[in-house]
Structures are given as C-alpha cells and as structure tokens.
mmCIF file of C-alpha atoms in Angstrom:
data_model
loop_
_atom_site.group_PDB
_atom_site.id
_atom_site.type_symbol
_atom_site.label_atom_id
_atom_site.label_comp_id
_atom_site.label_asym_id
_atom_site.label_seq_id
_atom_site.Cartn_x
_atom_site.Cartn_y
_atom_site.Cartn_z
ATOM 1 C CA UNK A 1 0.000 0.000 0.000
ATOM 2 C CA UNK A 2 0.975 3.608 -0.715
ATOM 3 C CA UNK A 3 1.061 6.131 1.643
ATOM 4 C CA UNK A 4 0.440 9.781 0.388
ATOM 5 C CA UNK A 5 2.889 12.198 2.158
ATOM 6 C CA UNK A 6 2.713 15.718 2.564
ATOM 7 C CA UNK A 7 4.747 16.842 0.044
ATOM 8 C CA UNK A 8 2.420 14.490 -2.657
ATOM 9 C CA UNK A 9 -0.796 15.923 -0.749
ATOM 10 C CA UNK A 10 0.565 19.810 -0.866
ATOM 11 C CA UNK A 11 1.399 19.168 -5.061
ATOM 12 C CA UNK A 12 -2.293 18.090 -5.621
ATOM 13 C CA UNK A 13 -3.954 20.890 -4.144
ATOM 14 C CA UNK A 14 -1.519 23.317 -5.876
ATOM 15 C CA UNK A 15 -2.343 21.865 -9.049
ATOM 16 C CA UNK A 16 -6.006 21.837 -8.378
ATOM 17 C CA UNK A 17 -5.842 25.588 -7.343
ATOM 18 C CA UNK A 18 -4.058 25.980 -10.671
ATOM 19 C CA UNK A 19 -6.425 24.351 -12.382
ATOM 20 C CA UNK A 20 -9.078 26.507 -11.021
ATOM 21 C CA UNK A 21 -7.143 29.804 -11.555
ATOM 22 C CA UNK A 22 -6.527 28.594 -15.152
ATOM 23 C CA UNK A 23 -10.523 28.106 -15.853
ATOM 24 C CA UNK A 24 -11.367 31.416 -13.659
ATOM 25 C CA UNK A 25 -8.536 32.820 -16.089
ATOM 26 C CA UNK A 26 -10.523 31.320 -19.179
ATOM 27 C CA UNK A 27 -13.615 32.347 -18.490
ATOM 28 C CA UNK A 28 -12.782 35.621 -17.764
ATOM 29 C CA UNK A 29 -11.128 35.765 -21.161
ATOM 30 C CA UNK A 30 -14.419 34.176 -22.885
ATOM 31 C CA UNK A 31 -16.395 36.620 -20.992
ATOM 32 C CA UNK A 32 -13.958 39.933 -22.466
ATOM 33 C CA UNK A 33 -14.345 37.958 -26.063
ATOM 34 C CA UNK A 34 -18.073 37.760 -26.001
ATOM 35 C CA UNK A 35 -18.340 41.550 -24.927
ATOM 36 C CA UNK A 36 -15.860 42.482 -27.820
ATOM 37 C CA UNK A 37 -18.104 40.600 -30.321
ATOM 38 C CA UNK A 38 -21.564 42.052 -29.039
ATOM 39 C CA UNK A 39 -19.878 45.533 -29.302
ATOM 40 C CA UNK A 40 -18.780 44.941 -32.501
ATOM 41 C CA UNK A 41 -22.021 43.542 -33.417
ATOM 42 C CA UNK A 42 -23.338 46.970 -32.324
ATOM 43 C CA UNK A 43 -21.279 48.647 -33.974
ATOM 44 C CA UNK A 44 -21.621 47.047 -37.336
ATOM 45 C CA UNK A 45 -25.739 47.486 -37.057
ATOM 46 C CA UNK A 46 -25.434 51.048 -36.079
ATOM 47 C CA UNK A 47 -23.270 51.819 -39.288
ATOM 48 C CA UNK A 48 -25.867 49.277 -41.412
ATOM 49 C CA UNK A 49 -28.300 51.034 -39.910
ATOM 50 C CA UNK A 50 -26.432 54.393 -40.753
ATOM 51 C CA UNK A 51 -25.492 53.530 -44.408
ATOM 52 C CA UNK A 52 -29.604 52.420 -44.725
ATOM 53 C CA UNK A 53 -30.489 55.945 -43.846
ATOM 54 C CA UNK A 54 -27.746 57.545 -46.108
ATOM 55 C CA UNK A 55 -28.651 55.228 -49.247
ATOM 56 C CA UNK A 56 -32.907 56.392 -48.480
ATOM 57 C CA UNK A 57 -31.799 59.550 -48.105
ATOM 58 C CA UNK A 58 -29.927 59.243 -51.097
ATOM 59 C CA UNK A 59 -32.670 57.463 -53.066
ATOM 60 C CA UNK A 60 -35.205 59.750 -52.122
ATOM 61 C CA UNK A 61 -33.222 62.847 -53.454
ATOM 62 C CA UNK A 62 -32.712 61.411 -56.634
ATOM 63 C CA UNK A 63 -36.140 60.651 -57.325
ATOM 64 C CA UNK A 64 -37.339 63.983 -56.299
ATOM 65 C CA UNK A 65 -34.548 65.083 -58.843
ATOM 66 C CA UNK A 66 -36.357 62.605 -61.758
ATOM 67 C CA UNK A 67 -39.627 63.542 -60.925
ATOM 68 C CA UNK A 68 -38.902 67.449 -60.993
ATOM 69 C CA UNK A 69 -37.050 66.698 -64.648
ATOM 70 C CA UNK A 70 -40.445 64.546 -65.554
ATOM 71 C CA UNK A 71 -42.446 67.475 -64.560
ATOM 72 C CA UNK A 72 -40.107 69.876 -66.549
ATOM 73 C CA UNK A 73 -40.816 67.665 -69.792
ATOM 74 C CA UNK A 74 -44.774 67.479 -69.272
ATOM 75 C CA UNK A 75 -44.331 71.062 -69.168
ATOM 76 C CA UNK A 76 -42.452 71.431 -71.622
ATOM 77 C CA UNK A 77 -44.300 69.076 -73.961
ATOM 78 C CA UNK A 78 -47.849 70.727 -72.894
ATOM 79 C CA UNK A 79 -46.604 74.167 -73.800
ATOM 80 C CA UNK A 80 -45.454 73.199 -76.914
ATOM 81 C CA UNK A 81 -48.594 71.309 -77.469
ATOM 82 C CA UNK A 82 -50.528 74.514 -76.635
ATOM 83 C CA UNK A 83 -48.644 76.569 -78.715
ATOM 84 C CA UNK A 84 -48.746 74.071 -81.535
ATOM 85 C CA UNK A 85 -52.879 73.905 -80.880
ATOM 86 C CA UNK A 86 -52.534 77.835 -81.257
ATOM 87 C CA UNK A 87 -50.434 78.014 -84.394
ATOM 88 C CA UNK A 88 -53.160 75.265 -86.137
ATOM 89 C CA UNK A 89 -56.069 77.006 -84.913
ATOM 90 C CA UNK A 90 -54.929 80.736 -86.342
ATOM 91 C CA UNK A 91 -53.828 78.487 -89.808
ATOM 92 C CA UNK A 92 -57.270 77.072 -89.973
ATOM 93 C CA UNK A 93 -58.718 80.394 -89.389
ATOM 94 C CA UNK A 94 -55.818 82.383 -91.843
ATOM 95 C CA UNK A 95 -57.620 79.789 -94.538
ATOM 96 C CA UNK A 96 -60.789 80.226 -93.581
ATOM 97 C CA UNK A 97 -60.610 83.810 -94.337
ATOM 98 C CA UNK A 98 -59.044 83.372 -97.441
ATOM 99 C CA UNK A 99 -61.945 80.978 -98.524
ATOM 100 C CA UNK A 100 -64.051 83.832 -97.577
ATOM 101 C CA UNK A 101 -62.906 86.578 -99.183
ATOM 102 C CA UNK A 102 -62.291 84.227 -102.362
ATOM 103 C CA UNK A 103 -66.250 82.901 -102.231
ATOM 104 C CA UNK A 104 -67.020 86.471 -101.737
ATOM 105 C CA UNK A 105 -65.435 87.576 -104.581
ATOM 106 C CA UNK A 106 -67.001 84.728 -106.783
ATOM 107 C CA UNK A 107 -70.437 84.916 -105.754
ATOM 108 C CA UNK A 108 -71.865 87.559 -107.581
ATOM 109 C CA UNK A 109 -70.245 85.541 -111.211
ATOM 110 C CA UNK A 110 -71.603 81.987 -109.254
ATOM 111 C CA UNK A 111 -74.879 83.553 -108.940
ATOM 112 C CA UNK A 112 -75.194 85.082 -112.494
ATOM 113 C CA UNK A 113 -74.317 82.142 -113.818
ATOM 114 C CA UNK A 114 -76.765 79.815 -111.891
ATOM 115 C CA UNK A 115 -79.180 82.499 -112.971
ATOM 116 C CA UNK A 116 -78.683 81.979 -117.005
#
C-alpha cells in the first residue's frame, strides 16, 4: 500500500488551485471575447443602420430630382402642345378667311351664272 505524504498531498492541491485559476482565467477571457463581439455587433448594425439611412436619403433625393425633370418635360411638352394647338387654330382660321374673301369675290359671277 501507498502512503500519500505531505509533500504528494501539498502538489495536488496546488495543481487543483491551478487548475481553477486557469478556468477562472478562461472564463474571464471568454467573458472579455463575447463583450468584444456584441460591441462589434453593435457597432456594425449602427453603421448598417447608418449607411440604410444615407442610401434612403440618397434614393429619395434622386427621385425627387427625376420627378422634378419629368415634370419639366410634361411642361415642356404641354406648352409646346398649346402653342402648336394655337399656331393650327390661327392656320385654320388664316384659310378660312381666305376661302371667304375668295367665295365672296365669286359669288356675284356663281350667282349670275346659276341664274342663265
């Protein structure tokens, strides 16, 4: 049989105490990793969240930008349809005069004629 001495008995509980300052020494660390990762996780969604806002922004400006150019052409387009509508109206009317004063000057020789 084996006897344990003191010296045997004193090197097991240091190494047990070791072993325990080791894991407190680990855990501690995994604790300090897992609050650098959430923080950088916080980080990271704050400038996704950031960027998101920027790009809308963004977005937003250039469509007001399109839609103010869009409204520039349909006004653009409507006053030259207006002014196109204007033109063909005083045309038609120009001609219409003309055939007037040409049917005026014909119907007395129309009329005299029908007459014979």
């Amino acid at each position: 049989m084996s006897t344990i001495n003191n010296n045997d008995l004193h090197l097991v509980v240091l190494q047990k105490r070791s072993a325990k300052i080791a894991i407190r020494a680990l855990l501690a660390v995994e604790n300090e990793a897992k609050q650098i990762l959430n923080a950088a996780s916080s980080v990271k969604a704050a400038k996704l969240l950031q960027a998101k806002q920027e790009a809308e922004i963004e977005v937003a400006g250039f469509q007001a930008e399109i839609e103010l150019e869009f409204l520039k052409i349909i006004t653009t387009s409507s006053e030259d349809s207006a002014a196109y509508l204007k033109c063909l109206e005083q045309d038609a009317e120009t001609k219409i005069n003309n055939l007037k004063l040409v049917a005026a000057k014909v119907h007395d020789d129309v009329a005299s004629r029908l007459l014979q």
